[in-house]
Coordinates of C-alpha atoms in Angstrom, one line a residue:
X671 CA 0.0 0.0 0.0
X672 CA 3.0 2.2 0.7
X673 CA 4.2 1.3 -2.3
X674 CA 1.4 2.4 -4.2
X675 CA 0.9 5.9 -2.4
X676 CA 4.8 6.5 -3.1
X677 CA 3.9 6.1 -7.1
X678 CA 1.1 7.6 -7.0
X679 CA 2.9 10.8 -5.2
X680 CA 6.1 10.2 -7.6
X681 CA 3.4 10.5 -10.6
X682 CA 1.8 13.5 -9.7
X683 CA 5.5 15.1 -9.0
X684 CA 6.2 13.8 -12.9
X685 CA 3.0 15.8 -14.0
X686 CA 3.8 18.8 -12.5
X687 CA 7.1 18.9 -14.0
X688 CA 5.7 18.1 -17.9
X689 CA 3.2 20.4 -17.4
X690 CA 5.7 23.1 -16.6
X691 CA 7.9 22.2 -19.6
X692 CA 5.0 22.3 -21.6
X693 CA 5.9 18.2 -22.8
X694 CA 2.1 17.6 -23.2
X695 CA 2.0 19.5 -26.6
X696 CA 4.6 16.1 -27.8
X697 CA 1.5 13.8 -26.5
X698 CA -0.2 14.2 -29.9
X699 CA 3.4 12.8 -31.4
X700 CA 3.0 9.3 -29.7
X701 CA 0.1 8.5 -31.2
X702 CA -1.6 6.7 -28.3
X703 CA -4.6 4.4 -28.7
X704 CA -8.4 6.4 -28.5
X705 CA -9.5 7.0 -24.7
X706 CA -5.6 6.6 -23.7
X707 CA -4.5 9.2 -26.1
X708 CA -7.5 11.5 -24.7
X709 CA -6.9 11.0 -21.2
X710 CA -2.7 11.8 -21.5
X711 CA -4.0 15.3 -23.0
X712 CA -5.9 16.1 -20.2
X713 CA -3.8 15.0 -17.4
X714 CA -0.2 16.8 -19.7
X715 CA -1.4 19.2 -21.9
X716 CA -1.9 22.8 -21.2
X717 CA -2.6 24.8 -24.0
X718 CA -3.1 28.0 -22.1
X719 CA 0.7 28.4 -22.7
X720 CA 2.9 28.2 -25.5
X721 CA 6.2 26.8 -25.6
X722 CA 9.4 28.7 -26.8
X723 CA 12.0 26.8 -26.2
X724 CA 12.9 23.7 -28.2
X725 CA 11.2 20.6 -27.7
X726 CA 14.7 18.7 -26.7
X727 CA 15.5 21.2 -24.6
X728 CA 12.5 21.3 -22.5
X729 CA 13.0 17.3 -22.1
X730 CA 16.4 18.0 -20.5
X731 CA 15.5 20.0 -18.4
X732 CA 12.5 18.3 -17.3
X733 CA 14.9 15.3 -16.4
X734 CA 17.2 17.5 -14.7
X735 CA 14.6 18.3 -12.4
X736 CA 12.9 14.6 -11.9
X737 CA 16.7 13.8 -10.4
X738 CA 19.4 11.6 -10.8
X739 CA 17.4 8.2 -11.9
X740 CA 15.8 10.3 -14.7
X741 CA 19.2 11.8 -15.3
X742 CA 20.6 8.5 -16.1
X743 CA 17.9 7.5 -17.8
X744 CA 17.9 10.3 -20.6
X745 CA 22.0 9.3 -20.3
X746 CA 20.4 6.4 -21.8
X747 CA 17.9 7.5 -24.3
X748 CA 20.8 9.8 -26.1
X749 CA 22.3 6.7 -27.3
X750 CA 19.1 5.1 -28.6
X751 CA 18.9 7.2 -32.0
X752 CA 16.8 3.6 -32.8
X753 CA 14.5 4.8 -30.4
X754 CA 14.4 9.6 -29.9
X755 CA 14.7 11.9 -32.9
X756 CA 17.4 13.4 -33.8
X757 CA 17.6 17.0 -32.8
X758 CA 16.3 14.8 -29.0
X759 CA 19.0 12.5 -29.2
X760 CA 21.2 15.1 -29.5
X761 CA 19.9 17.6 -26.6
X762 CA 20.7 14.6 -24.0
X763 CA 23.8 14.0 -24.6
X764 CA 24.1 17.5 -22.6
X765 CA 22.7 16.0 -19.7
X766 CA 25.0 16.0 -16.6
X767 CA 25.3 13.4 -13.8
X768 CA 26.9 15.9 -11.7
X769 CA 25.2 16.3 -8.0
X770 CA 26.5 17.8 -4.9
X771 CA 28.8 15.2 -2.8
X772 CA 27.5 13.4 0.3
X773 CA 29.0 14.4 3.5
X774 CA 33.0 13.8 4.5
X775 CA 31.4 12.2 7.7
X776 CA 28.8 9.5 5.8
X777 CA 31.6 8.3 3.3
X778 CA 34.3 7.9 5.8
X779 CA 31.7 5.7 7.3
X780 CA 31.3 3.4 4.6
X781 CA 34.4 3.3 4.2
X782 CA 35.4 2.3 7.6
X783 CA 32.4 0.2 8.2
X784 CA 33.2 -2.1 5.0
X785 CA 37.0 -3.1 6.4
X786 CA 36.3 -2.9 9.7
X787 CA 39.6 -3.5 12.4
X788 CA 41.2 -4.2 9.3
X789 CA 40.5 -0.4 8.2
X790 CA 44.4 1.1 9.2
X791 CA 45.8 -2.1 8.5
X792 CA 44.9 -1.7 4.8
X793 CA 45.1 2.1 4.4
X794 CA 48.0 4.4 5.7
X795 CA 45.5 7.8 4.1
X796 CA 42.0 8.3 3.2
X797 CA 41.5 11.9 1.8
X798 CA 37.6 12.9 3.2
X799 CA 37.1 15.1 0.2
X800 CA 36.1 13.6 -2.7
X801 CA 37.8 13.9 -6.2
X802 CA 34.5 14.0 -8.2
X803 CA 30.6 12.9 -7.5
X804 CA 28.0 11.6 -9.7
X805 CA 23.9 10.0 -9.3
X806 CA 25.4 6.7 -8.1
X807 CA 28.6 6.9 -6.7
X808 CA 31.7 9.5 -6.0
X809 CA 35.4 8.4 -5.4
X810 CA 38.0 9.6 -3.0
X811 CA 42.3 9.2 -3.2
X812 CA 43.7 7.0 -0.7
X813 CA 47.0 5.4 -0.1
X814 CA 48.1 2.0 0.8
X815 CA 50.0 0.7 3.5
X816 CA 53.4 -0.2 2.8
X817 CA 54.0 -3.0 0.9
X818 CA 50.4 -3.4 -0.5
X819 CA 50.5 -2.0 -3.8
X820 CA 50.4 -4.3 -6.4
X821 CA 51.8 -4.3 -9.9
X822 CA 50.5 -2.4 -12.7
X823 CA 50.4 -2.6 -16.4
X824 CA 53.6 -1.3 -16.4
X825 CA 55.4 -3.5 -13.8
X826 CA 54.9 -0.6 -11.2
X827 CA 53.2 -1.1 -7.6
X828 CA 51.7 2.1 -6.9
X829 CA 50.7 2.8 -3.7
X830 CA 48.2 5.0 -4.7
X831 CA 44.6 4.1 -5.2
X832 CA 41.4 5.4 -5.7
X833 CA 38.2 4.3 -3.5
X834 CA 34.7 4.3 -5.1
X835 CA 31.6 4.8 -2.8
X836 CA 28.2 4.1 -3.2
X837 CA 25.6 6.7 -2.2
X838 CA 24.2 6.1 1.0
X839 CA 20.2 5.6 0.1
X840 CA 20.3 5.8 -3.8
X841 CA 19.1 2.2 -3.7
X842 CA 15.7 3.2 -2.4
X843 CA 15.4 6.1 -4.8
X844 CA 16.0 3.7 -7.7
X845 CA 13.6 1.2 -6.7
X846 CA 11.1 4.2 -6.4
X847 CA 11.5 5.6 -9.5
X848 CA 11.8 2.3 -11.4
X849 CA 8.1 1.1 -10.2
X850 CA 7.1 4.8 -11.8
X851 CA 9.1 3.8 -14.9
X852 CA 7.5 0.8 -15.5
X853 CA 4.1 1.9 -14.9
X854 CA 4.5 4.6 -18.0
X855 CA 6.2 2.3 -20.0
X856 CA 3.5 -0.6 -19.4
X857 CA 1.1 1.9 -20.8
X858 CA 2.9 3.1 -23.7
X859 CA 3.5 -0.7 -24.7
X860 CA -0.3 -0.9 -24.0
X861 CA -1.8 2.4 -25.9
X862 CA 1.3 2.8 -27.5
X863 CA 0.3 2.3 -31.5
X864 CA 4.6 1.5 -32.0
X865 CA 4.5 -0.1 -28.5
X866 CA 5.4 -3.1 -30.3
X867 CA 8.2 -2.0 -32.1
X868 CA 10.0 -0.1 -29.6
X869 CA 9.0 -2.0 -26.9
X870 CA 9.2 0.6 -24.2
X871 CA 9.1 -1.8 -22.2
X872 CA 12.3 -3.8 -22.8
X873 CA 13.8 -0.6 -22.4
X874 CA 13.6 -0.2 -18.8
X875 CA 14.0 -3.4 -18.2
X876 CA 17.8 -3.0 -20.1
X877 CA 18.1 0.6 -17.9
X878 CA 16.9 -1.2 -14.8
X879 CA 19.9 -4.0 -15.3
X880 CA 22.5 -1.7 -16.3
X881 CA 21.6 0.8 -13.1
X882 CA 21.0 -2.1 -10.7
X883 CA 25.0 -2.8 -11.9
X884 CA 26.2 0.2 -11.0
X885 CA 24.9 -0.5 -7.5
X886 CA 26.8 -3.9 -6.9
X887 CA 30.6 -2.6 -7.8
X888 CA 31.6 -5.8 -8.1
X889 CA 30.5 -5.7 -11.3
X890 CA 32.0 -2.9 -12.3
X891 CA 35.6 -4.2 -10.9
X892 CA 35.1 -7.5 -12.7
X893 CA 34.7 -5.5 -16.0
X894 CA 38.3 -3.6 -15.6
X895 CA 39.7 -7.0 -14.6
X896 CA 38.4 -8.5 -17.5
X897 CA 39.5 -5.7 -20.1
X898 CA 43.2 -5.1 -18.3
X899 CA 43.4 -9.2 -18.9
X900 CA 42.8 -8.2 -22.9
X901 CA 45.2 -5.5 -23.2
X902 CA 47.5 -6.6 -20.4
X903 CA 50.6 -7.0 -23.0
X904 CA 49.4 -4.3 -25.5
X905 CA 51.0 -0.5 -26.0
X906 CA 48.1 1.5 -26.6
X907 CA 45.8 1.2 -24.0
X908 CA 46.8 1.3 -20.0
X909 CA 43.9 -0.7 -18.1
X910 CA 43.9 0.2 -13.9
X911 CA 44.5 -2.3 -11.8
X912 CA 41.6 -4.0 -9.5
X913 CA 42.3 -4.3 -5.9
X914 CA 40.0 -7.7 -5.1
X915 CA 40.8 -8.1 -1.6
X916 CA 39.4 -4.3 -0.7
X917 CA 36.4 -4.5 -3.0
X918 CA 33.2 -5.0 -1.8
X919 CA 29.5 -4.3 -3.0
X920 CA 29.3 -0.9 -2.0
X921 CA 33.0 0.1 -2.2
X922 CA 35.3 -0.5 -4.9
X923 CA 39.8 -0.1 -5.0
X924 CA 41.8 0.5 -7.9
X925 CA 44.9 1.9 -8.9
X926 CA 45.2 5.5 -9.1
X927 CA 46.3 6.5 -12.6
X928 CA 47.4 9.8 -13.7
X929 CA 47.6 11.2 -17.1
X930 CA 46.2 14.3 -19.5
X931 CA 42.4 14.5 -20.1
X932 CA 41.8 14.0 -23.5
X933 CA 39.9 16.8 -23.9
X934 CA 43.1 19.0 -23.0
X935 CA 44.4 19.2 -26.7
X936 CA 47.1 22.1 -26.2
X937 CA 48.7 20.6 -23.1
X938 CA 49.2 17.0 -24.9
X939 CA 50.4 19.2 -27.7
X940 CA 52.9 20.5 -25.4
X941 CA 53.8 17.2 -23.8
X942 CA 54.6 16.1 -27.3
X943 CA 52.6 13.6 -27.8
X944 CA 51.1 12.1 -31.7
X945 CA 47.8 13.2 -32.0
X946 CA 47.4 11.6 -35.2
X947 CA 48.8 8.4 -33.6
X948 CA 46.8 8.7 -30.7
X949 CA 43.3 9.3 -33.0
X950 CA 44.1 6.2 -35.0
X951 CA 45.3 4.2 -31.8
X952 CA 41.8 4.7 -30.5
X953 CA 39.8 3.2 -33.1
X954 CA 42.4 0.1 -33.2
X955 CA 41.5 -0.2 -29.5
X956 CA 38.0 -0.2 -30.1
X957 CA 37.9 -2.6 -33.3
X958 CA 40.3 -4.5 -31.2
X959 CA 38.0 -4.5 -28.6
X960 CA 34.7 -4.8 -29.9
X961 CA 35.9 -8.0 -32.7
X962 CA 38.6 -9.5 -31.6
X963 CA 38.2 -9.4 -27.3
X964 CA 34.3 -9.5 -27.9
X965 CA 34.0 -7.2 -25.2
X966 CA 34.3 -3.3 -25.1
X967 CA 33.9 -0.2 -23.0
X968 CA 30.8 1.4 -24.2
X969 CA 31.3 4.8 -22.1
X970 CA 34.1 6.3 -24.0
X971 CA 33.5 10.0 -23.5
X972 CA 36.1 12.3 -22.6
X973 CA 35.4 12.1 -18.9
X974 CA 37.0 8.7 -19.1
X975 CA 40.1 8.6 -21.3
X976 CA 43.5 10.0 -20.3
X977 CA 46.8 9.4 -22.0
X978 CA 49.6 8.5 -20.0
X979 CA 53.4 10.3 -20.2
X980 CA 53.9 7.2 -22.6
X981 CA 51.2 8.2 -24.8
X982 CA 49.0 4.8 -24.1
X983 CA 45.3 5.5 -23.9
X984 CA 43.7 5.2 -20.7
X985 CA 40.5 4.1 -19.8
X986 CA 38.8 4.2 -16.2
X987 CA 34.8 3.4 -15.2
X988 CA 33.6 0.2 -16.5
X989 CA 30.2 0.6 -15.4
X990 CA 28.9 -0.1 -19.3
X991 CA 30.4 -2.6 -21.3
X992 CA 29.1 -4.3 -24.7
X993 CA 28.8 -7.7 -26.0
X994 CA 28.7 -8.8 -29.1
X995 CA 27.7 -12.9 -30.2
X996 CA 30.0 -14.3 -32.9
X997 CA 26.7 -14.0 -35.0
X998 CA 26.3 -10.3 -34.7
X999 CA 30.3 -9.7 -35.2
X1000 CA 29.7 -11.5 -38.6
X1001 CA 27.1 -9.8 -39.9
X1002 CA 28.3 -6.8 -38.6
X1003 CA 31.5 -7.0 -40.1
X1004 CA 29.5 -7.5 -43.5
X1005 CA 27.4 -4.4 -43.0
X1006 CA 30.1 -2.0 -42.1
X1007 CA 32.2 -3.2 -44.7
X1008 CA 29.2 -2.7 -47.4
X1009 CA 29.2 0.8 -46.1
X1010 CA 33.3 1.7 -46.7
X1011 CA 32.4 -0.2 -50.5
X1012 CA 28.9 1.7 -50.8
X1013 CA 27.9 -1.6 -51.6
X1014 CA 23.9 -0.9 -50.4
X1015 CA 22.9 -4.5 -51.2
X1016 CA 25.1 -6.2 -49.3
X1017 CA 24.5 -3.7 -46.1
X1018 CA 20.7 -4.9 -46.3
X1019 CA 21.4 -8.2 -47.2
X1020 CA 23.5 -8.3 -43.9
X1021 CA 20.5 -7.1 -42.3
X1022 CA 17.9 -9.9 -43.3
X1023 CA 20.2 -12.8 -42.7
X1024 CA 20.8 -11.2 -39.3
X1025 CA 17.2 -11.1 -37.8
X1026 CA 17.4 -7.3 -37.6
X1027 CA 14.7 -6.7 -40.1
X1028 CA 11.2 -9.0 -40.4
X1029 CA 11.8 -11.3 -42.6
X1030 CA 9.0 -10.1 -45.2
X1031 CA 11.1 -6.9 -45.7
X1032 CA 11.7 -6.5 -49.7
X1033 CA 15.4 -6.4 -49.7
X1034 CA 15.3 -4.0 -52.7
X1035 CA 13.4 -1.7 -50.7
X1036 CA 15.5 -1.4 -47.8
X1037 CA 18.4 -1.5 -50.1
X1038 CA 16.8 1.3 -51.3
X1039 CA 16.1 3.4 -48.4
X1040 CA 19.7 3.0 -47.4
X1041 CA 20.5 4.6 -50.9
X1042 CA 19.0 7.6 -50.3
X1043 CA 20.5 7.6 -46.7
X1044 CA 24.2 7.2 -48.4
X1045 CA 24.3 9.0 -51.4
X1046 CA 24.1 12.3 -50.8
X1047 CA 26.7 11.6 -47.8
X1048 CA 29.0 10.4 -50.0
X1049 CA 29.2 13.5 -52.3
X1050 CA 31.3 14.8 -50.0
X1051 CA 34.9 13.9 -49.7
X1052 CA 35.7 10.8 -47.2
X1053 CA 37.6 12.6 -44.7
X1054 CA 34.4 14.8 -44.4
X1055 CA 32.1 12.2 -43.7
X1056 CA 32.0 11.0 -40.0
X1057 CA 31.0 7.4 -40.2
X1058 CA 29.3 7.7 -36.9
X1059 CA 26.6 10.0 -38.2
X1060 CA 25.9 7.8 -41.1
X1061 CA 25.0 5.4 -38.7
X1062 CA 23.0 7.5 -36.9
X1063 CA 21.1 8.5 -39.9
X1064 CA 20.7 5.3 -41.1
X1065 CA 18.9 4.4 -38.2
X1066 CA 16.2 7.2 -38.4
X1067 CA 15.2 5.9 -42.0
X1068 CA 15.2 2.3 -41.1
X1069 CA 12.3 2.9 -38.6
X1070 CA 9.7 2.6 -41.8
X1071 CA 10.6 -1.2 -41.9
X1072 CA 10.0 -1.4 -38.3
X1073 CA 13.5 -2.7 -37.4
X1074 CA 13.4 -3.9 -34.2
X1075 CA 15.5 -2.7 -30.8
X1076 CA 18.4 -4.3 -30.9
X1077 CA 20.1 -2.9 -28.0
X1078 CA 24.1 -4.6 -28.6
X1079 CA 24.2 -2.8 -32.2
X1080 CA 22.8 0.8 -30.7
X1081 CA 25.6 0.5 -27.7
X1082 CA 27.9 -0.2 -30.2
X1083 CA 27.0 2.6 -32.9
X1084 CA 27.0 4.9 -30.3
X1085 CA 30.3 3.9 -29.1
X1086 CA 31.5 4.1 -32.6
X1087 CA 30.0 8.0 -32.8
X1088 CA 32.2 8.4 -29.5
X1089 CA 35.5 6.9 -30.7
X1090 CA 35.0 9.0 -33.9
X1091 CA 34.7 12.1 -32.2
X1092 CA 37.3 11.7 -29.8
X1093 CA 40.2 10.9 -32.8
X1094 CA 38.7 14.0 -35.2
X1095 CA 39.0 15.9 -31.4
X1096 CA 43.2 15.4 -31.4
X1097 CA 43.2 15.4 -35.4
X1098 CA 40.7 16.8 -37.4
X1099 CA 41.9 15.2 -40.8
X1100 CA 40.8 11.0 -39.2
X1101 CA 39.6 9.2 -41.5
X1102 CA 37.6 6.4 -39.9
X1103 CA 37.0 5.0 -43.3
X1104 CA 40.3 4.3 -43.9
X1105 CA 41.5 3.6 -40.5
X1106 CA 38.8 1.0 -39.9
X1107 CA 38.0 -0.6 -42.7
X1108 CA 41.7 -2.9 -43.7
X1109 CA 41.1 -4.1 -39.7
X1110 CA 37.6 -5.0 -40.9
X1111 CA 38.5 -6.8 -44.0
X1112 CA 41.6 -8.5 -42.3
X1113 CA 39.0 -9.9 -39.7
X1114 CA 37.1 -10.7 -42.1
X1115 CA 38.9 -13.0 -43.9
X1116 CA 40.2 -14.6 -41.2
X1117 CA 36.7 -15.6 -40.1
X1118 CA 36.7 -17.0 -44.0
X1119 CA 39.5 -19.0 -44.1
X1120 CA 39.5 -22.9 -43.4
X1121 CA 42.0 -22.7 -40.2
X1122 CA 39.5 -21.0 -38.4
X1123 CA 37.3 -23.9 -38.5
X1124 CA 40.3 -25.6 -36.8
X1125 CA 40.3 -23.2 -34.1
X1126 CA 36.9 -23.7 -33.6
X1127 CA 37.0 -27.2 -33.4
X1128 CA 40.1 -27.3 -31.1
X1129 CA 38.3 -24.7 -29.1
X1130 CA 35.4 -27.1 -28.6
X1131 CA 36.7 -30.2 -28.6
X1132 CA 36.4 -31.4 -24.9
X1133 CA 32.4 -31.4 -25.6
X1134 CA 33.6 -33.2 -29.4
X1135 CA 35.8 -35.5 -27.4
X1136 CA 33.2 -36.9 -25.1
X1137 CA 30.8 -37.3 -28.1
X1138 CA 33.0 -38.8 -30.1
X1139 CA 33.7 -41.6 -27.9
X1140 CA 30.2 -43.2 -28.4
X1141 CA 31.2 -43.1 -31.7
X1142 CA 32.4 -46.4 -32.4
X1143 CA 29.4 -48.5 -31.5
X1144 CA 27.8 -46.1 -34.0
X1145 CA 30.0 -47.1 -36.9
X1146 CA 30.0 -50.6 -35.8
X1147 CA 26.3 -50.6 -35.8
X1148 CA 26.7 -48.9 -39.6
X1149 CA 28.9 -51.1 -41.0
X1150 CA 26.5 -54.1 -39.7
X1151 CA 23.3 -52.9 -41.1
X1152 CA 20.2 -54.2 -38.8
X1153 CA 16.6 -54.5 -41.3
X1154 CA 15.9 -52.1 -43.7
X1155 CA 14.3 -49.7 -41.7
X1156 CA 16.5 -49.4 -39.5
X1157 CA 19.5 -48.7 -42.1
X1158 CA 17.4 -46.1 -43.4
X1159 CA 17.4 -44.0 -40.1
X1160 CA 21.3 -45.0 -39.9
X1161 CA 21.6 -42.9 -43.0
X1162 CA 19.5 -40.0 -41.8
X1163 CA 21.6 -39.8 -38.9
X1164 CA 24.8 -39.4 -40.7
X1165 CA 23.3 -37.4 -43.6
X1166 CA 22.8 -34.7 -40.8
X1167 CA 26.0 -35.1 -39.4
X1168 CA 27.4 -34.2 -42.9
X1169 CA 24.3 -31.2 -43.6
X1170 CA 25.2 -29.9 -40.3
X1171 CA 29.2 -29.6 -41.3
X1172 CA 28.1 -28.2 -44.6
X1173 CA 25.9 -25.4 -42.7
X1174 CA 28.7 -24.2 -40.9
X1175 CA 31.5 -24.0 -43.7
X1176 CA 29.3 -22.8 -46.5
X1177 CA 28.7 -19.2 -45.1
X1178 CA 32.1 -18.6 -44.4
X1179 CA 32.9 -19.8 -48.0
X1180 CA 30.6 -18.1 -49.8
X1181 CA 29.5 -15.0 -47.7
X1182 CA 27.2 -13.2 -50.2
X1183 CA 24.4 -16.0 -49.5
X1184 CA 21.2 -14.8 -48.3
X1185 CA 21.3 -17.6 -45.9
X1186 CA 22.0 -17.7 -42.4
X1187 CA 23.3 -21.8 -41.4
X1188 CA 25.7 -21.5 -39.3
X1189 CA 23.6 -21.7 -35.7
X1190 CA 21.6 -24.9 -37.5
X1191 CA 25.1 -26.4 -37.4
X1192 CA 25.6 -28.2 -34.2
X1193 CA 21.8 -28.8 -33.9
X1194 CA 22.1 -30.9 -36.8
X1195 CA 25.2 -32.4 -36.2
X1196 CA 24.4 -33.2 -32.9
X1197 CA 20.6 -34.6 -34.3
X1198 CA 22.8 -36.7 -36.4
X1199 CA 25.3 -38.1 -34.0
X1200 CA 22.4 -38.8 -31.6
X1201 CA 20.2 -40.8 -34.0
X1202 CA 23.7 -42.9 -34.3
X1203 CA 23.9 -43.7 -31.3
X1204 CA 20.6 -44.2 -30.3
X1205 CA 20.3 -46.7 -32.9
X1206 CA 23.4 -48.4 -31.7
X1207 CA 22.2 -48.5 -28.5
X1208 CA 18.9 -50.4 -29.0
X1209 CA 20.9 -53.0 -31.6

């Protein structure tokens, strides 16, 4: 019942602030179903007063003043062009997670209270003021007790080290503010008359997981570990170090690192570093990431990438990371490639086979609208096109075929807009085109070639092993044949076994198929095997 007051109160709050922005004039834009569509105007709209500002605008700073969780969430939204227009998109990517810091006094307590007697054992220095603060967390400098530190990236132990610290109560104010965020997004799936392609919400339920891990830290320091693990012998990028044994749910140790913002072009300048280098550097570290580790740091804004005195990259808060399945890295590999070639067919092609359009789309006419997305980009010369925005665009005309949300590929174009902007930030003249596309085609045909259906098989074969050692008593029971019938269903069984090898080498043969085998594969195979040895069983 509580519960349901506090909504009810939190909904009211919400009104007040869209009626103040004037948001109730974008009502008519959602299209909502008859009575719903009726009632929304008379609860949001007020007509008495016009609105001057911009609509995007108005949306910011209606978040701004909803809080922190609404913050975050907009955060959110202004990487979904799949999802906000434009000229929206755009306007909240100016959203701040700045707030005031908690008290010297409650963050020394969480601090102290999570180690216990074990507190001055661990740290000889724990600075009360805090470095920065944000919605969720802020983080203070500390330093370890002698002989503590351990080694970095660069063989160093720095005693150093940086203590993150949840907000005391933010926990409750997310739950709060969640239950209002599905109720409005329940409706708009509901009333909604693109509910169903948008899927509002599937939305929040993404926001909800990603926030909900930014309130267990653990997960955050298991995604540095993981990413200083892939780059732990590379010279581009400098990963912190995770202290383990001092990280706990609400309190998280790292290495300190110190280096140049990347935003601070004239001081690099003066430190002498590359910028070229370092533009081009970045995208290998995200192509390298995002294809090769199949994992990557989706949150690479300025606020989080330094360069060292080395000139290595730096890269600190992995509260968002991306994911890609070796399906998606294959088909988008094809797409982005048909975009460096302006090959249009191959981009929507990619798209069909891939389960990111329905499958009664007309390839012609996506292919198509993709044209007349492209072509008057490319008028321009290459190193005036950012690749980025193509993207971006290309998503706003794709929303006629009723693409659906495919949250991995936004998280990635949008961290493909950010790595773009960050090299043409320290040199002007980068050309993600031709930066980005020889790593493409190198990985692609490596995916092609016959030795990486080796790897593959190498890479499974404990599960092949143990399979294969039932096996025999399936041949023997092949080579003497039991009646007819039963031959028969012999042959089906290794007919799959050879269909199912076929599915998985013929796409990476012949890659301009329309067809899309190679997750049939091991379900056929493994049909197959188990019809042998079924059969051989009951002999």
């Amino acid at each position: 019942m509580a519960n349901s007051r506090s909504r009810i109160k939190r909904l009211f709050a919400i009104r007040r602030v869209i009626k103040k922005y004037q948001l109730g004039t974008l009502i008519s834009d959602l299209e909502l179903d008859g009575k719903a569509g009726w009632l929304a105007r008379r609860l949001f709209a007020d007509n008495k007063v016009q609105a001057t500002q911009p609509r995007g605008e108005r949306i910011r700073l209606a978040l701004q003043e909803l809080g922190p969780v609404f913050v975050k969430l907009g955060q959110a939204l202004s990487t979904r062009p799949d999802l906000l227009p434009t000229d929206i998109a755009a306007e909240l990517t100016l959203l701040q997670d700045r707030v005031p810091a908690f008290s010297e006094q409650q963050a020394m307590d969480i601090i102290q209270q999570a180690y216990g007697a074990q507190f001055d054992e661990i740290f000889a220095e724990v600075d009360p003021q805090p470095l920065a603060s944000a919605s969720v967390a802020q983080v203070h400098s500390a330093t370890l007790q002698p002989g503590l530190a351990i080694q970095g990236q660069n063989g160093l132990a720095n005693q150093q080290v940086i203590i993150k610290v949840l907000r005391p109560g933010i926990s409750d104010v997310i739950e709060s503010d969640l239950r209002v965020m599905y109720t409005v997004a329940g409706w708009l799936q509901r009333f909604w008359k693109r509910g169903r392609q948008f899927r509002p919400l599937d939305v929040i339920r993404e926001y909800d997981q990603t926030i909900h891990n930014e309130l267990d830290l653990r997960s955050e320091a298991a995604n540095g570990a993981r990413m200083g693990a892939d780059f732990e012998s590379t010279d581009i990028i400098y990963v912190p170090r995770i202290y383990w044994d001092y990280t706990h749910k609400d309190v998280l140790v790292m290495e300190r690192i110190y280096g140049t913002s990347i935003r601070e072009l004239d001081t690099l300048r003066n430190q002498g570093h590359d910028l070229k280098q370092l533009a081009e550097d970045g995208v290998e570290v995200f192509f390298t990431q995002a294809f090769e580790k199949n994992f990557f740091h989706a949150d690479m804004h300025a606020g989080n990438i330094f360069v060292s005195e080395e000139g290595k990259w730096i890269a600190i808060d992995f509260g968002i990371m991306g994911t890609l399945t070796d399906h998606d890295k294959q088909y988008l590999a094809q797409m982005l490639l048909g975009f460096f070639n302006r090959d249009y067919h191959a981009i929507a092609v990619a798209h069909l086979r891939a389960g990111w359009i329905p499958a009664d789309t007309r390839v012609e006419d996506f292919e198509q609208a993709i044209r007349m997305v492209c072509e008057p980009i490319f008028a321009k010369p290459l190193s005036e096109i950012s690749f980025g925005n193509v993207l971006m665009q290309l998503f706003q005309t794709v929303r006629q075929f009723e693409m659906p949300v495919q949250p991995q590929l936004v998280l990635l174009y949008k961290t493909i807009l950010n790595i773009e902007g960050l090299g043409r930030q320290l040199y002007p003249q980068l050309n993600l085109w031709d930066t980005a596309k020889p790593f493409l085609e190198r990985w692609m045909m490596q995916q092609m070639s016959p030795l990486r259906l080796l790897d593959d098989l190498k890479q499974d074969w404990p599960l092949w092993r143990a399979t294969l050692a039932e096996l025999p008593t399936a041949i023997h029971a092949r080579l003497h044949p039991a009646p007819r019938a039963q031959s028969k269903i012999h042959r089906w069984g290794i007919g799959l076994c050879v269909l199912g090898l076929m599915a998985y080498v013929v796409p990476h043969w012949f890659p301009n198929i329309s067809l899309n085998t190679i997750t049939l594969a091991p379900w056929l195979v493994g049909a197959g095997i188990g019809i042998l040895i079924a059969k051989a069983n009951n002999r």
